[in-house]
Amino acid sequence: ASTYQHILTETRGKVALVTLNRPKALNALCNDLFVEVNDAMKNFDDDENIGAIVLTGSEKAFAAGADIKEMKDNNFVDTYKKDFLGHWAKISDVKKPIIAAVNGYALGGGCELAMSCDIIYAGEKAVFGQPEINLGIIPGAGGTQRLVRAVGKSRAMEMVLGGGANLTATEAQSLGLVSKVVPADQLIDEAVKTASKIASKSQASVQMGKELINKSFEVPLSAGLRWERAYFQALFGTADQKEGMGAFAEKRKPNFTNN
Ligand code: CO8
């Protein structure tokens, strides 16, 4: 039971489900909506009973971008001084894994929001695009950075500079942006299934794995490898490592307790 205006939240076992819910505007990401997403993510990140998060929208739209009507009269000085939409980056501070379950349009900020998550699953009719150039602007939350890493330079240039060349779900999968495509009505269940599996592991190892994979985009290989080894070694200080390896040796399933 949430008190949010633009999103819905629920839990399914150890998985939290956050649903963007501004159907009349195709989940356009107005400022207040993003404040609510950040708040929900922070609460679930702090909740010891939750191990992974699924972020989704509606069957028609994951999100059709930042709210154009809300920002159309903004001027430079204000957007700069107030760091307009800077708080969108907070989603990257979430330590628990987030799976984006994308049905329908993921355009502009919607595509960028999906790319800020850790895993993307798509419904068969999902559409990914960066149409900002058609509005006289450019992507502002990863469309020129994360998209290139996911789909390569040539396609990213076509999408960002031409404002078209949208990716279908299967194209997005073949390029590596998306890891699974499923029928629209099965998408959330499929994402929750994967999230549940992740949530059954030891949280410290899951969170370190997420942090390190994200770090691979930021630091030189030698630094990333050194960081990885240090975390790997650190995990021998956890009870869950003893449990995991002990269970293997005893031929039983591990029962992780996050200690
Ligand atoms: N913002 C505000 N309202 C929107 C948006 C949007 N992005 N997208 C759709 N809506 C509204 C429409 O205005 C319409 O409202 P109304 O009924 O009051 O007229 C309602 O949603 C339904 O939309 P349509 O009638 O257009 O539905 P269609 O099925 O005909 O078309 C489309 C669907 C193709 C998705 C179409 O709505 C569209 O092109 N939307 C805009 C897509 C777009 O340009 N997105 C990029 C926005 S810019 C951006 O995201 C920048 C991110 C920067 C992040 C910076 C961080 C620092």
mmCIF file of C-alpha atoms and ligand atoms in Angstrom:
data_model
loop_
_atom_site.group_PDB
_atom_site.id
_atom_site.type_symbol
_atom_site.label_atom_id
_atom_site.label_comp_id
_atom_site.label_asym_id
_atom_site.label_seq_id
_atom_site.Cartn_x
_atom_site.Cartn_y
_atom_site.Cartn_z
ATOM 1 C CA ALA A 1 0.000 0.000 0.000
ATOM 2 C CA SER A 2 1.827 3.073 -1.210
ATOM 3 C CA THR A 3 0.849 6.710 -0.982
ATOM 4 C CA TYR A 4 2.474 7.652 -4.239
ATOM 5 C CA GLN A 5 0.669 9.571 -6.949
ATOM 6 C CA HIS A 6 2.519 8.479 -10.086
ATOM 7 C CA ILE A 7 3.840 5.028 -9.232
ATOM 8 C CA LEU A 8 2.589 1.816 -7.655
ATOM 9 C CA THR A 9 4.669 -0.393 -5.401
ATOM 10 C CA GLU A 10 4.208 -3.924 -4.157
ATOM 11 C CA THR A 11 6.315 -6.799 -2.963
ATOM 12 C CA ARG A 12 6.319 -10.386 -4.145
ATOM 13 C CA GLY A 13 8.350 -12.403 -1.690
ATOM 14 C CA LYS A 14 11.808 -10.882 -1.634
ATOM 15 C CA VAL A 15 11.180 -8.890 -4.816
ATOM 16 C CA ALA A 16 9.903 -5.316 -4.930
ATOM 17 C CA LEU A 17 7.871 -4.251 -7.952
ATOM 18 C CA VAL A 18 7.777 -0.561 -8.887
ATOM 19 C CA THR A 19 5.266 0.321 -11.620
ATOM 20 C CA LEU A 20 5.245 3.697 -13.364
ATOM 21 C CA ASN A 21 1.620 4.737 -13.397
ATOM 22 C CA ARG A 22 0.820 7.889 -15.373
ATOM 23 C CA PRO A 23 -1.215 6.188 -18.087
ATOM 24 C CA LYS A 24 -2.691 9.352 -19.588
ATOM 25 C CA ALA A 25 0.781 10.670 -20.386
ATOM 26 C CA LEU A 26 2.298 7.314 -21.393
ATOM 27 C CA ASN A 27 4.310 7.443 -18.167
ATOM 28 C CA ALA A 28 6.089 10.650 -19.175
ATOM 29 C CA LEU A 29 8.674 11.187 -16.468
ATOM 30 C CA CYS A 30 7.609 14.382 -14.750
ATOM 31 C CA ASN A 31 9.718 15.670 -11.892
ATOM 32 C CA ASP A 32 7.385 14.398 -9.168
ATOM 33 C CA LEU A 33 7.266 10.943 -10.706
ATOM 34 C CA PHE A 34 11.029 10.695 -10.543
ATOM 35 C CA VAL A 35 11.072 11.941 -6.947
ATOM 36 C CA GLU A 36 8.699 9.087 -6.137
ATOM 37 C CA VAL A 37 10.794 6.523 -8.032
ATOM 38 C CA ASN A 38 13.879 7.641 -6.112
ATOM 39 C CA ASP A 39 12.009 7.449 -2.818
ATOM 40 C CA ALA A 40 10.647 3.960 -3.496
ATOM 41 C CA MET A 41 14.041 2.705 -4.676
ATOM 42 C CA LYS A 42 15.750 4.065 -1.562
ATOM 43 C CA ASN A 43 13.173 2.452 0.726
ATOM 44 C CA PHE A 44 13.473 -0.922 -0.963
ATOM 45 C CA ASP A 45 17.257 -0.649 -1.004
ATOM 46 C CA ASP A 46 17.152 -0.138 2.765
ATOM 47 C CA ASP A 47 14.633 -2.951 3.342
ATOM 48 C CA GLU A 48 16.435 -6.082 4.500
ATOM 49 C CA ASN A 49 13.602 -8.310 3.320
ATOM 50 C CA ILE A 50 14.032 -7.215 -0.285
ATOM 51 C CA GLY A 51 16.770 -8.685 -2.473
ATOM 52 C CA ALA A 52 16.006 -7.302 -5.935
ATOM 53 C CA ILE A 53 13.732 -4.783 -7.633
ATOM 54 C CA VAL A 54 11.693 -4.895 -10.844
ATOM 55 C CA LEU A 55 10.813 -1.591 -12.534
ATOM 56 C CA THR A 56 8.045 -1.609 -15.117
ATOM 57 C CA GLY A 57 5.428 0.545 -16.831
ATOM 58 C CA SER A 58 2.265 -0.319 -18.727
ATOM 59 C CA GLU A 59 1.742 -2.539 -21.761
ATOM 60 C CA LYS A 60 1.630 0.552 -23.981
ATOM 61 C CA ALA A 61 4.572 2.426 -22.491
ATOM 62 C CA PHE A 62 7.432 1.802 -20.144
ATOM 63 C CA ALA A 63 7.940 5.570 -20.371
ATOM 64 C CA ALA A 64 7.628 7.934 -23.351
ATOM 65 C CA GLY A 65 10.423 10.150 -22.056
ATOM 66 C CA ALA A 66 10.851 13.171 -19.869
ATOM 67 C CA ASP A 67 7.688 15.264 -19.594
ATOM 68 C CA ILE A 68 7.904 17.577 -22.591
ATOM 69 C CA LYS A 69 5.018 19.778 -21.488
ATOM 70 C CA GLU A 70 6.570 20.287 -18.070
ATOM 71 C CA MET A 71 9.973 21.351 -19.400
ATOM 72 C CA LYS A 72 9.098 23.200 -22.594
ATOM 73 C CA ASP A 73 9.345 26.706 -21.083
ATOM 74 C CA ASN A 74 12.487 26.080 -19.018
ATOM 75 C CA ASN A 75 15.457 28.348 -19.707
ATOM 76 C CA PHE A 76 19.152 27.615 -19.550
ATOM 77 C CA VAL A 77 20.071 29.482 -16.386
ATOM 78 C CA ASP A 78 17.364 27.802 -14.325
ATOM 79 C CA THR A 79 17.991 24.306 -15.643
ATOM 80 C CA TYR A 80 21.703 24.738 -14.994
ATOM 81 C CA LYS A 81 21.472 26.410 -11.585
ATOM 82 C CA LYS A 82 18.913 23.925 -10.302
ATOM 83 C CA ASP A 83 20.638 21.026 -12.063
ATOM 84 C CA PHE A 84 17.394 20.137 -13.823
ATOM 85 C CA LEU A 85 16.734 16.393 -13.613
ATOM 86 C CA GLY A 86 20.095 15.833 -11.918
ATOM 87 C CA HIS A 87 18.266 13.719 -9.351
ATOM 88 C CA TRP A 88 17.575 11.129 -12.054
ATOM 89 C CA ALA A 89 21.109 9.845 -11.473
ATOM 90 C CA LYS A 90 20.181 8.728 -7.955
ATOM 91 C CA ILE A 91 18.887 5.452 -9.341
ATOM 92 C CA SER A 92 22.531 4.545 -9.958
ATOM 93 C CA ASP A 93 23.132 4.668 -6.185
ATOM 94 C CA VAL A 94 20.778 1.747 -5.570
ATOM 95 C CA LYS A 95 22.891 -1.202 -4.459
ATOM 96 C CA LYS A 96 20.343 -3.921 -5.096
ATOM 97 C CA PRO A 97 19.878 -5.141 -8.667
ATOM 98 C CA ILE A 98 17.078 -3.542 -10.682
ATOM 99 C CA ILE A 99 15.474 -5.340 -13.615
ATOM 100 C CA ALA A 100 13.667 -3.120 -16.113
ATOM 101 C CA ALA A 101 10.661 -4.921 -17.583
ATOM 102 C CA VAL A 102 9.921 -2.910 -20.719
ATOM 103 C CA ASN A 103 6.630 -3.168 -22.568
ATOM 104 C CA GLY A 104 5.744 -0.657 -25.272
ATOM 105 C CA TYR A 105 7.579 2.632 -25.665
ATOM 106 C CA ALA A 106 10.899 3.254 -23.960
ATOM 107 C CA LEU A 107 11.737 6.587 -25.552
ATOM 108 C CA GLY A 108 14.150 9.352 -24.598
ATOM 109 C CA GLY A 109 14.369 9.439 -20.818
ATOM 110 C CA GLY A 110 12.381 6.187 -20.785
ATOM 111 C CA CYS A 111 15.097 4.381 -22.727
ATOM 112 C CA GLU A 112 17.697 6.028 -20.500
ATOM 113 C CA LEU A 113 15.847 4.943 -17.379
ATOM 114 C CA ALA A 114 15.789 1.347 -18.615
ATOM 115 C CA MET A 115 19.505 1.567 -19.339
ATOM 116 C CA SER A 116 20.139 2.837 -15.803
ATOM 117 C CA CYS A 117 18.810 -0.501 -14.568
ATOM 118 C CA ASP A 118 20.988 -3.603 -14.407
ATOM 119 C CA ILE A 119 19.088 -6.049 -16.596
ATOM 120 C CA ILE A 120 16.530 -5.271 -19.296
ATOM 121 C CA TYR A 121 13.778 -7.716 -20.280
ATOM 122 C CA ALA A 122 11.454 -6.669 -23.086
ATOM 123 C CA GLY A 123 7.952 -7.535 -24.145
ATOM 124 C CA GLU A 124 7.643 -8.481 -27.822
ATOM 125 C CA LYS A 125 6.278 -5.066 -28.788
ATOM 126 C CA ALA A 126 8.785 -2.945 -26.897
ATOM 127 C CA VAL A 127 10.340 -0.014 -28.772
ATOM 128 C CA PHE A 128 13.572 1.659 -27.711
ATOM 129 C CA GLY A 129 14.509 5.065 -29.093
ATOM 130 C CA GLN A 130 16.178 8.406 -28.452
ATOM 131 C CA PRO A 131 13.963 10.961 -30.247
ATOM 132 C CA GLU A 132 15.239 14.032 -28.361
ATOM 133 C CA ILE A 133 16.869 15.487 -31.492
ATOM 134 C CA ASN A 134 13.361 15.977 -32.898
ATOM 135 C CA LEU A 135 12.708 18.378 -30.020
ATOM 136 C CA GLY A 136 15.852 20.429 -30.611
ATOM 137 C CA ILE A 137 17.744 18.848 -27.722
ATOM 138 C CA ILE A 138 19.893 15.777 -27.081
ATOM 139 C CA PRO A 139 19.576 12.889 -24.617
ATOM 140 C CA GLY A 140 20.511 13.974 -21.098
ATOM 141 C CA ALA A 141 20.598 10.853 -18.973
ATOM 142 C CA GLY A 142 22.801 8.330 -20.702
ATOM 143 C CA GLY A 143 21.496 8.193 -24.277
ATOM 144 C CA THR A 144 24.842 9.290 -25.686
ATOM 145 C CA GLN A 145 26.842 7.184 -23.219
ATOM 146 C CA ARG A 146 25.151 3.988 -22.084
ATOM 147 C CA LEU A 147 23.433 3.390 -25.432
ATOM 148 C CA VAL A 148 26.759 3.335 -27.318
ATOM 149 C CA ARG A 149 28.121 0.711 -24.983
ATOM 150 C CA ALA A 150 24.999 -1.384 -25.515
ATOM 151 C CA VAL A 151 24.377 -1.125 -29.264
ATOM 152 C CA GLY A 152 27.636 0.175 -30.740
ATOM 153 C CA LYS A 153 28.571 3.510 -32.256
ATOM 154 C CA SER A 154 26.925 3.368 -35.659
ATOM 155 C CA ARG A 155 23.439 2.468 -34.446
ATOM 156 C CA ALA A 156 23.685 4.847 -31.494
ATOM 157 C CA MET A 157 24.598 7.673 -33.894
ATOM 158 C CA GLU A 158 21.629 6.837 -36.124
ATOM 159 C CA MET A 159 19.278 6.840 -33.166
ATOM 160 C CA VAL A 160 20.589 9.926 -31.380
ATOM 161 C CA LEU A 161 21.331 12.103 -34.430
ATOM 162 C CA GLY A 162 18.444 11.021 -36.631
ATOM 163 C CA GLY A 163 15.883 10.635 -33.885
ATOM 164 C CA GLY A 164 14.579 7.446 -35.470
ATOM 165 C CA ALA A 165 16.058 3.994 -36.106
ATOM 166 C CA ASN A 166 14.168 2.804 -33.043
ATOM 167 C CA LEU A 167 15.033 -0.660 -31.844
ATOM 168 C CA THR A 168 12.444 -3.396 -31.768
ATOM 169 C CA ALA A 169 12.620 -5.863 -28.908
ATOM 170 C CA THR A 170 14.356 -8.505 -30.993
ATOM 171 C CA GLU A 171 16.848 -6.005 -32.430
ATOM 172 C CA ALA A 172 17.577 -4.751 -28.940
ATOM 173 C CA GLN A 173 18.186 -8.332 -27.892
ATOM 174 C CA SER A 174 20.469 -9.155 -30.801
ATOM 175 C CA LEU A 175 22.542 -6.051 -30.040
ATOM 176 C CA GLY A 176 22.807 -6.914 -26.361
ATOM 177 C CA LEU A 177 20.740 -4.057 -24.909
ATOM 178 C CA VAL A 178 18.098 -6.542 -23.807
ATOM 179 C CA SER A 179 18.776 -10.033 -22.497
ATOM 180 C CA LYS A 180 15.347 -11.637 -22.879
ATOM 181 C CA VAL A 181 12.243 -11.056 -25.015
ATOM 182 C CA VAL A 182 8.940 -12.541 -23.895
ATOM 183 C CA PRO A 183 5.234 -12.103 -24.737
ATOM 184 C CA ALA A 184 3.955 -8.881 -23.193
ATOM 185 C CA ASP A 185 1.612 -10.538 -20.709
ATOM 186 C CA GLN A 186 4.385 -12.750 -19.319
ATOM 187 C CA LEU A 187 6.987 -10.011 -18.972
ATOM 188 C CA ILE A 188 6.504 -9.031 -15.343
ATOM 189 C CA ASP A 189 6.316 -12.633 -14.144
ATOM 190 C CA GLU A 190 9.482 -13.453 -16.045
ATOM 191 C CA ALA A 191 11.300 -10.444 -14.566
ATOM 192 C CA VAL A 192 10.059 -11.280 -11.068
ATOM 193 C CA LYS A 193 11.227 -14.872 -11.547
ATOM 194 C CA THR A 194 14.764 -13.752 -12.330
ATOM 195 C CA ALA A 195 14.650 -11.176 -9.543
ATOM 196 C CA SER A 196 13.530 -13.878 -7.078
ATOM 197 C CA LYS A 197 16.398 -16.077 -8.110
ATOM 198 C CA ILE A 198 18.839 -13.219 -7.530
ATOM 199 C CA ALA A 199 17.150 -12.398 -4.219
ATOM 200 C CA SER A 200 17.736 -15.963 -2.998
ATOM 201 C CA LYS A 201 21.520 -15.490 -3.160
ATOM 202 C CA SER A 202 23.713 -13.834 -0.574
ATOM 203 C CA GLN A 203 23.064 -10.098 -0.794
ATOM 204 C CA ALA A 204 26.659 -9.058 -0.207
ATOM 205 C CA SER A 205 27.896 -11.117 -3.146
ATOM 206 C CA VAL A 206 25.025 -9.941 -5.372
ATOM 207 C CA GLN A 207 25.680 -6.296 -4.565
ATOM 208 C CA MET A 208 29.410 -6.641 -5.077
ATOM 209 C CA GLY A 209 28.808 -8.340 -8.424
ATOM 210 C CA LYS A 210 26.551 -5.484 -9.523
ATOM 211 C CA GLU A 211 28.985 -2.845 -8.343
ATOM 212 C CA LEU A 212 31.906 -4.488 -10.101
ATOM 213 C CA ILE A 213 30.132 -4.980 -13.427
ATOM 214 C CA ASN A 214 29.123 -1.319 -13.369
ATOM 215 C CA LYS A 215 32.667 -0.390 -12.422
ATOM 216 C CA SER A 216 33.938 -2.146 -15.543
ATOM 217 C CA PHE A 217 32.481 0.756 -17.522
ATOM 218 C CA GLU A 218 34.306 3.315 -15.420
ATOM 219 C CA VAL A 219 37.838 2.150 -14.661
ATOM 220 C CA PRO A 220 40.813 0.629 -16.552
ATOM 221 C CA LEU A 221 40.891 -3.179 -16.710
ATOM 222 C CA SER A 222 43.809 -3.552 -14.290
ATOM 223 C CA ALA A 223 42.007 -1.453 -11.657
ATOM 224 C CA GLY A 224 38.746 -3.335 -12.187
ATOM 225 C CA LEU A 225 40.501 -6.681 -11.855
ATOM 226 C CA ARG A 226 42.287 -5.599 -8.677
ATOM 227 C CA TRP A 227 38.986 -4.370 -7.233
ATOM 228 C CA GLU A 228 37.326 -7.636 -8.153
ATOM 229 C CA ARG A 229 39.987 -9.722 -6.433
ATOM 230 C CA ALA A 230 39.764 -7.625 -3.272
ATOM 231 C CA TYR A 231 35.984 -8.094 -3.092
ATOM 232 C CA PHE A 232 36.351 -11.784 -3.887
ATOM 233 C CA GLN A 233 38.797 -12.148 -1.003
ATOM 234 C CA ALA A 234 36.574 -10.099 1.306
ATOM 235 C CA LEU A 235 33.668 -12.490 0.782
ATOM 236 C CA PHE A 236 35.629 -15.188 2.622
ATOM 237 C CA GLY A 237 34.794 -13.172 5.714
ATOM 238 C CA THR A 238 31.074 -13.907 5.364
ATOM 239 C CA ALA A 239 29.027 -16.717 6.854
ATOM 240 C CA ASP A 240 27.319 -17.081 3.480
ATOM 241 C CA GLN A 241 30.594 -18.114 1.847
ATOM 242 C CA LYS A 242 30.970 -20.862 4.465
ATOM 243 C CA GLU A 243 27.353 -21.862 3.909
ATOM 244 C CA GLY A 244 27.611 -21.838 0.105
ATOM 245 C CA MET A 245 30.789 -23.887 -0.074
ATOM 246 C CA GLY A 246 29.773 -26.095 2.860
ATOM 247 C CA ALA A 247 26.468 -26.884 1.167
ATOM 248 C CA PHE A 248 28.275 -27.799 -2.047
ATOM 249 C CA ALA A 249 30.578 -30.177 -0.190
ATOM 250 C CA GLU A 250 27.631 -31.728 1.628
ATOM 251 C CA LYS A 251 25.618 -32.019 -1.603
ATOM 252 C CA ARG A 252 22.716 -29.899 -0.373
ATOM 253 C CA LYS A 253 21.177 -26.544 -1.308
ATOM 254 C CA PRO A 254 22.655 -23.512 0.441
ATOM 255 C CA ASN A 255 20.541 -21.405 2.750
ATOM 256 C CA PHE A 256 21.979 -17.913 2.713
ATOM 257 C CA THR A 257 21.290 -15.671 5.693
ATOM 258 C CA ASN A 258 22.993 -12.470 4.519
ATOM 259 C CA ASN A 259 25.619 -12.705 7.197
HETATM 260 N N1 CO8 B 1 5.886 14.220 -22.352
HETATM 261 C C1 CO8 B 1 4.654 14.692 -22.064
HETATM 262 N N2 CO8 B 1 3.518 14.125 -22.533
HETATM 263 C C2 CO8 B 1 3.652 13.036 -23.318
HETATM 264 C C3 CO8 B 1 4.896 12.503 -23.652
HETATM 265 C C4 CO8 B 1 6.057 13.142 -23.138
HETATM 266 N N3 CO8 B 1 7.303 12.680 -23.368
HETATM 267 N N4 CO8 B 1 4.720 11.424 -24.439
HETATM 268 C C5 CO8 B 1 3.379 11.292 -24.598
HETATM 269 N N5 CO8 B 1 2.739 12.258 -23.909
HETATM 270 C C6 CO8 B 1 1.292 12.479 -23.819
HETATM 271 C C7 CO8 B 1 0.744 13.070 -25.094
HETATM 272 O O1 CO8 B 1 0.953 14.455 -25.123
HETATM 273 C C8 CO8 B 1 -0.707 12.678 -25.012
HETATM 274 O O2 CO8 B 1 -1.349 13.549 -24.111
HETATM 275 P P1 CO8 B 1 -2.799 14.195 -24.492
HETATM 276 O O3 CO8 B 1 -3.717 13.005 -24.550
HETATM 277 O O4 CO8 B 1 -3.071 15.109 -23.364
HETATM 278 O O5 CO8 B 1 -2.628 14.844 -25.807
HETATM 279 C C9 CO8 B 1 -0.657 11.309 -24.344
HETATM 280 O O6 CO8 B 1 0.619 11.228 -23.702
HETATM 281 C C10 CO8 B 1 -0.752 10.171 -25.345
HETATM 282 O O7 CO8 B 1 0.247 10.357 -26.326
HETATM 283 P P2 CO8 B 1 -0.049 10.326 -27.893
HETATM 284 O O8 CO8 B 1 -1.447 10.769 -28.170
HETATM 285 O O9 CO8 B 1 1.041 11.052 -28.588
HETATM 286 O O10 CO8 B 1 0.046 8.758 -28.154
HETATM 287 P P3 CO8 B 1 0.440 8.024 -29.528
HETATM 288 O O11 CO8 B 1 0.160 6.586 -29.305
HETATM 289 O O12 CO8 B 1 -0.204 8.708 -30.686
HETATM 290 O O13 CO8 B 1 2.026 8.256 -29.686
HETATM 291 C C11 CO8 B 1 4.310 8.317 -28.923
HETATM 292 C C12 CO8 B 1 2.917 7.676 -28.786
HETATM 293 C C13 CO8 B 1 4.917 7.978 -30.279
HETATM 294 C C14 CO8 B 1 5.185 7.728 -27.817
HETATM 295 C C15 CO8 B 1 4.208 9.841 -28.771
HETATM 296 O O14 CO8 B 1 3.440 10.134 -27.604
HETATM 297 C C16 CO8 B 1 5.501 10.561 -28.663
HETATM 298 O O15 CO8 B 1 6.176 10.754 -29.645
HETATM 299 N N6 CO8 B 1 5.895 11.006 -27.433
HETATM 300 C C17 CO8 B 1 7.065 11.780 -27.204
HETATM 301 C C18 CO8 B 1 8.313 10.910 -27.248
HETATM 302 C C19 CO8 B 1 9.548 11.761 -27.001
HETATM 303 O O16 CO8 B 1 9.872 12.661 -27.757
HETATM 304 N N7 CO8 B 1 10.296 11.452 -25.924
HETATM 305 C C20 CO8 B 1 11.490 12.147 -25.583
HETATM 306 C C21 CO8 B 1 11.184 13.228 -24.614
HETATM 307 S S1 CO8 B 1 12.590 14.235 -24.236
HETATM 308 C C22 CO8 B 1 13.471 13.336 -23.096
HETATM 309 O O17 CO8 B 1 13.086 12.283 -22.704
HETATM 310 C C23 CO8 B 1 14.724 13.950 -22.613
HETATM 311 C C24 CO8 B 1 15.301 13.170 -21.453
HETATM 312 C C25 CO8 B 1 16.347 14.014 -20.862
HETATM 313 C C26 CO8 B 1 16.822 13.488 -19.534
HETATM 314 C C27 CO8 B 1 17.711 14.512 -18.947
HETATM 315 C C28 CO8 B 1 18.245 14.075 -17.602
HETATM 316 C C29 CO8 B 1 19.299 15.036 -17.114
#
